[in-house]
C-alpha atoms as an extended CHARMM CRD file, in Angstrom:
* protein
*
       133  EXT
         1         1  MET       CA            177.4190000000      -41.0800000000      -25.1510000000  PROA      1               0.0000000000
         2         2  LEU       CA            178.9220000000      -40.8090000000      -21.5210000000  PROA      2               0.0000000000
         3         3  SER       CA            177.1610000000      -43.4270000000      -19.8410000000  PROA      3               0.0000000000
         4         4  LYS       CA            180.0480000000      -46.1740000000      -19.6380000000  PROA      4               0.0000000000
         5         5  ILE       CA            182.8440000000      -43.8470000000      -18.1610000000  PROA      5               0.0000000000
         6         6  ARG       CA            184.1880000000      -43.1430000000      -15.0110000000  PROA      6               0.0000000000
         7         7  ILE       CA            185.0230000000      -40.1060000000      -13.0650000000  PROA      7               0.0000000000
         8         8  GLY       CA            189.0930000000      -40.0070000000      -13.2390000000  PROA      8               0.0000000000
         9         9  ASN       CA            189.6970000000      -36.6320000000      -11.6320000000  PROA      9               0.0000000000
        10        10  ILE       CA            188.4230000000      -33.6390000000       -9.8030000000  PROA      10              0.0000000000
        11        11  CYS       CA            190.2870000000      -30.4680000000      -10.9110000000  PROA      11              0.0000000000
        12        12  TYR       CA            190.7950000000      -27.5190000000       -8.6170000000  PROA      12              0.0000000000
        13        13  TYR       CA            192.0310000000      -24.2260000000       -9.7450000000  PROA      13              0.0000000000
        14        14  VAL       CA            194.3110000000      -22.6990000000       -6.9490000000  PROA      14              0.0000000000
        15        15  THR       CA            196.1740000000      -19.4920000000       -6.6370000000  PROA      15              0.0000000000
        16        16  ASP       CA            198.9350000000      -20.6940000000       -4.6900000000  PROA      16              0.0000000000
        17        17  ILE       CA            200.4020000000      -24.1500000000       -5.4420000000  PROA      17              0.0000000000
        18        18  ALA       CA            202.7000000000      -24.3240000000       -2.3750000000  PROA      18              0.0000000000
        19        19  ARG       CA            199.8150000000      -23.2730000000        0.1190000000  PROA      19              0.0000000000
        20        20  THR       CA            197.5700000000      -25.8780000000       -1.3260000000  PROA      20              0.0000000000
        21        21  GLU       CA            200.1920000000      -28.7750000000       -1.2960000000  PROA      21              0.0000000000
        22        22  ALA       CA            200.7950000000      -27.9340000000        2.3010000000  PROA      22              0.0000000000
        23        23  PHE       CA            197.1740000000      -28.0040000000        3.1860000000  PROA      23              0.0000000000
        24        24  TYR       CA            196.2580000000      -31.2460000000        1.3330000000  PROA      24              0.0000000000
        25        25  ARG       CA            199.3700000000      -33.0040000000        2.5240000000  PROA      25              0.0000000000
        26        26  ASP       CA            199.6750000000      -31.6650000000        6.1560000000  PROA      26              0.0000000000
        27        27  VAL       CA            196.1270000000      -31.0100000000        7.1960000000  PROA      27              0.0000000000
        28        28  LEU       CA            194.1330000000      -33.6540000000        5.2190000000  PROA      28              0.0000000000
        29        29  GLY       CA            197.0650000000      -35.9840000000        5.1730000000  PROA      29              0.0000000000
        30        30  LEU       CA            196.8580000000      -36.9710000000        1.4860000000  PROA      30              0.0000000000
        31        31  GLU       CA            199.7990000000      -38.2740000000       -0.3190000000  PROA      31              0.0000000000
        32        32  VAL       CA            200.4220000000      -35.1110000000       -2.7590000000  PROA      32              0.0000000000
        33        33  GLN       CA            202.8130000000      -35.4840000000       -5.5160000000  PROA      33              0.0000000000
        34        34  ARG       CA            204.1410000000      -32.3680000000       -7.1850000000  PROA      34              0.0000000000
        35        35  MET       CA            204.1250000000      -32.7870000000      -10.8430000000  PROA      35              0.0000000000
        36        36  GLY       CA            206.1270000000      -31.1410000000      -13.7700000000  PROA      36              0.0000000000
        37        37  ASP       CA            205.2780000000      -28.2040000000      -16.0130000000  PROA      37              0.0000000000
        38        38  ASP       CA            201.4310000000      -27.8840000000      -16.6980000000  PROA      38              0.0000000000
        39        39  GLY       CA            202.3950000000      -26.2010000000      -20.0120000000  PROA      39              0.0000000000
        40        40  ALA       CA            201.8910000000      -22.8160000000      -18.8110000000  PROA      40              0.0000000000
        41        41  GLY       CA            205.3140000000      -22.8260000000      -16.8710000000  PROA      41              0.0000000000
        42        42  ASN       CA            203.6360000000      -24.0950000000      -13.3610000000  PROA      42              0.0000000000
        43        43  ASP       CA            203.8640000000      -27.0990000000      -11.4040000000  PROA      43              0.0000000000
        44        44  TRP       CA            200.7790000000      -28.8950000000      -10.6330000000  PROA      44              0.0000000000
        45        45  LEU       CA            199.6630000000      -31.3510000000       -8.0810000000  PROA      45              0.0000000000
        46        46  MET       CA            197.9610000000      -34.7090000000       -8.0690000000  PROA      46              0.0000000000
        47        47  ALA       CA            196.5760000000      -36.6070000000       -4.9530000000  PROA      47              0.0000000000
        48        48  SER       CA            194.9980000000      -40.0850000000       -5.5480000000  PROA      48              0.0000000000
        49        49  ILE       CA            191.9830000000      -40.8830000000       -3.4830000000  PROA      49              0.0000000000
        50        50  GLU       CA            189.9480000000      -44.1980000000       -3.3000000000  PROA      50              0.0000000000
        51        51  ASN       CA            188.1450000000      -45.6200000000       -6.2010000000  PROA      51              0.0000000000
        52        52  ASN       CA            191.1610000000      -44.6160000000       -8.5600000000  PROA      52              0.0000000000
        53        53  ILE       CA            189.8560000000      -40.9230000000       -8.6620000000  PROA      53              0.0000000000
        54        54  ASP       CA            192.7020000000      -38.2920000000       -8.5080000000  PROA      54              0.0000000000
        55        55  LEU       CA            192.4550000000      -34.9590000000       -7.1230000000  PROA      55              0.0000000000
        56        56  ILE       CA            194.5810000000      -32.4150000000       -9.3680000000  PROA      56              0.0000000000
        57        57  PHE       CA            195.4870000000      -28.9090000000       -8.7530000000  PROA      57              0.0000000000
        58        58  PHE       CA            196.2750000000      -26.3020000000      -11.4100000000  PROA      58              0.0000000000
        59        59  VAL       CA            197.4330000000      -22.7180000000      -10.6740000000  PROA      59              0.0000000000
        60        60  ALA       CA            194.7160000000      -20.4460000000      -12.4650000000  PROA      60              0.0000000000
        61        61  GLU       CA            192.5150000000      -17.6190000000      -11.5640000000  PROA      61              0.0000000000
        62        62  CYS       CA            189.7730000000      -19.0360000000       -9.3780000000  PROA      62              0.0000000000
        63        63  LYS       CA            186.8580000000      -18.1060000000       -7.4250000000  PROA      63              0.0000000000
        64        64  PRO       CA            184.1220000000      -20.0120000000       -5.4790000000  PROA      64              0.0000000000
        65        65  GLY       CA            181.8900000000      -21.3180000000       -8.1830000000  PROA      65              0.0000000000
        66        66  ASN       CA            184.1920000000      -22.1470000000      -11.0450000000  PROA      66              0.0000000000
        67        67  SER       CA            186.2570000000      -24.8730000000       -9.2650000000  PROA      67              0.0000000000
        68        68  PRO       CA            186.5110000000      -27.9730000000       -8.6740000000  PROA      68              0.0000000000
        69        69  ILE       CA            185.4000000000      -29.4660000000      -12.1520000000  PROA      69              0.0000000000
        70        70  ILE       CA            184.5380000000      -33.0850000000      -12.4560000000  PROA      70              0.0000000000
        71        71  VAL       CA            186.6720000000      -34.6510000000      -15.1170000000  PROA      71              0.0000000000
        72        72  PHE       CA            185.3260000000      -37.5890000000      -17.1460000000  PROA      72              0.0000000000
        73        73  ASP       CA            188.1890000000      -39.9230000000      -18.1220000000  PROA      73              0.0000000000
        74        74  LEU       CA            187.9040000000      -41.2100000000      -21.8020000000  PROA      74              0.0000000000
        75        75  ALA       CA            190.1210000000      -44.3090000000      -21.4940000000  PROA      75              0.0000000000
        76        76  GLU       CA            189.6180000000      -45.6280000000      -24.8800000000  PROA      76              0.0000000000
        77        77  GLY       CA            189.9810000000      -41.9330000000      -26.5280000000  PROA      77              0.0000000000
        78        78  GLY       CA            187.7470000000      -40.5350000000      -29.1830000000  PROA      78              0.0000000000
        79        79  ILE       CA            187.5920000000      -37.0510000000      -27.5800000000  PROA      79              0.0000000000
        80        80  ASP       CA            187.0350000000      -35.1310000000      -30.7720000000  PROA      80              0.0000000000
        81        81  ASP       CA            184.0680000000      -37.7380000000      -31.4210000000  PROA      81              0.0000000000
        82        82  VAL       CA            182.7350000000      -37.0120000000      -28.0740000000  PROA      82              0.0000000000
        83        83  VAL       CA            182.9720000000      -33.3370000000      -28.0780000000  PROA      83              0.0000000000
        84        84  GLY       CA            181.4130000000      -33.1590000000      -31.8230000000  PROA      84              0.0000000000
        85        85  GLY       CA            178.5080000000      -35.4170000000      -30.3960000000  PROA      85              0.0000000000
        86        86  LEU       CA            177.9190000000      -33.1000000000      -27.5050000000  PROA      86              0.0000000000
        87        87  ALA       CA            177.9720000000      -29.9260000000      -29.7620000000  PROA      87              0.0000000000
        88        88  GLU       CA            175.4260000000      -32.0330000000      -32.0170000000  PROA      88              0.0000000000
        89        89  LYS       CA            173.0350000000      -32.4620000000      -29.3970000000  PROA      89              0.0000000000
        90        90  GLY       CA            173.1100000000      -28.6200000000      -28.0580000000  PROA      90              0.0000000000
        91        91  ALA       CA            175.7770000000      -28.8120000000      -25.2620000000  PROA      91              0.0000000000
        92        92  THR       CA            177.6240000000      -25.5420000000      -24.9720000000  PROA      92              0.0000000000
        93        93  ILE       CA            181.4780000000      -26.3500000000      -25.5850000000  PROA      93              0.0000000000
        94        94  VAL       CA            183.3210000000      -24.0510000000      -23.0780000000  PROA      94              0.0000000000
        95        95  THR       CA            186.7010000000      -25.0460000000      -24.0650000000  PROA      95              0.0000000000
        96        96  PRO       CA            187.2910000000      -27.0750000000      -27.2700000000  PROA      96              0.0000000000
        97        97  VAL       CA            189.6020000000      -29.9910000000      -27.5320000000  PROA      97              0.0000000000
        98        98  SER       CA            193.1510000000      -28.6810000000      -26.0770000000  PROA      98              0.0000000000
        99        99  HSD       CA            196.3980000000      -29.9330000000      -25.0050000000  PROA      99              0.0000000000
       100       100  ALA       CA            196.5070000000      -31.0150000000      -21.2730000000  PROA      100             0.0000000000
       101       101  PRO       CA            199.4420000000      -32.6410000000      -19.3910000000  PROA      101             0.0000000000
       102       102  GLY       CA            199.6020000000      -36.1290000000      -20.8140000000  PROA      102             0.0000000000
       103       103  GLY       CA            196.8980000000      -35.7660000000      -23.1590000000  PROA      103             0.0000000000
       104       104  TRP       CA            193.9730000000      -33.9630000000      -24.0980000000  PROA      104             0.0000000000
       105       105  SER       CA            190.9420000000      -32.1800000000      -22.4570000000  PROA      105             0.0000000000
       106       106  ALA       CA            187.6270000000      -30.2600000000      -23.3370000000  PROA      106             0.0000000000
       107       107  GLU       CA            185.0170000000      -28.5300000000      -21.1800000000  PROA      107             0.0000000000
       108       108  PHE       CA            181.2770000000      -28.2740000000      -21.7020000000  PROA      108             0.0000000000
       109       109  ALA       CA            178.6490000000      -26.7440000000      -19.6080000000  PROA      109             0.0000000000
       110       110  ASP       CA            175.2740000000      -28.2990000000      -18.4930000000  PROA      110             0.0000000000
       111       111  PRO       CA            172.0480000000      -26.3940000000      -18.8620000000  PROA      111             0.0000000000
       112       112  ASP       CA            172.6750000000      -24.4160000000      -15.5700000000  PROA      112             0.0000000000
       113       113  GLY       CA            176.2850000000      -23.6710000000      -16.5910000000  PROA      113             0.0000000000
       114       114  HSD       CA            178.1720000000      -26.1390000000      -14.3310000000  PROA      114             0.0000000000
       115       115  VAL       CA            181.3360000000      -27.2200000000      -16.2020000000  PROA      115             0.0000000000
       116       116  LEU       CA            182.1130000000      -30.6900000000      -16.7370000000  PROA      116             0.0000000000
       117       117  SER       CA            185.3810000000      -31.6430000000      -18.3980000000  PROA      117             0.0000000000
       118       118  LEU       CA            186.6400000000      -34.6920000000      -20.4450000000  PROA      118             0.0000000000
       119       119  TYR       CA            190.1220000000      -35.9610000000      -20.6720000000  PROA      119             0.0000000000
       120       120  GLN       CA            192.0970000000      -38.6860000000      -22.6420000000  PROA      120             0.0000000000
       121       121  SER       CA            195.6610000000      -39.8060000000      -22.5360000000  PROA      121             0.0000000000
       122       122  ALA       CA            197.8940000000      -38.8600000000      -25.6800000000  PROA      122             0.0000000000
       123       123  GLU       CA            198.3150000000      -42.3410000000      -26.5380000000  PROA      123             0.0000000000
       124       124  ALA       CA            194.6260000000      -43.0050000000      -27.3210000000  PROA      124             0.0000000000
       125       125  PRO       CA            193.3180000000      -41.8880000000      -30.5340000000  PROA      125             0.0000000000
       126       126  ARG       CA            191.5170000000      -38.5830000000      -30.5840000000  PROA      126             0.0000000000
       127       127  LEU       CA            188.9580000000      -39.8600000000      -33.2200000000  PROA      127             0.0000000000
       128       128  LYS       CA            187.4510000000      -43.1560000000      -32.8820000000  PROA      128             0.0000000000
       129       129  ARG       CA            184.9880000000      -43.1670000000      -35.7550000000  PROA      129             0.0000000000
       130       130  ALA       CA            187.7520000000      -42.8300000000      -38.2400000000  PROA      130             0.0000000000
       131       131  ALA       CA            189.9090000000      -45.4410000000      -36.6470000000  PROA      131             0.0000000000
       132       132  ASN       CA            186.9550000000      -47.8340000000      -37.0520000000  PROA      132             0.0000000000
       133       133  ARG       CA            186.4170000000      -47.3650000000      -40.7470000000  PROA      133             0.0000000000
């Protein structure tokens, strides 16, 4: 089901976006972009690294162990189909398909409780099965 996708993002939840921006920009030397409203009234950050992977940072309650989250990029869409398929196979859906900046996301847990995320652009169809009929 997820064998031919790539990791598109690694998402961190942070408590102070300015402090995070300064650390990743000034200490690590990454090119950090401050992005617009995340839908909750907060700016968010993005830093691109090798192999077309983006580090993204959202303001949210965080504690060690619940961040970072690996985000699988569904370039062709179909997030509703993928989440439905995961649920049918017994995966625990942590966050159902919901709005994310520029698209849609969902989170699920592996058997040990590690949270993984899916993301697709708003331009891609959420349902691929229906589009293929």
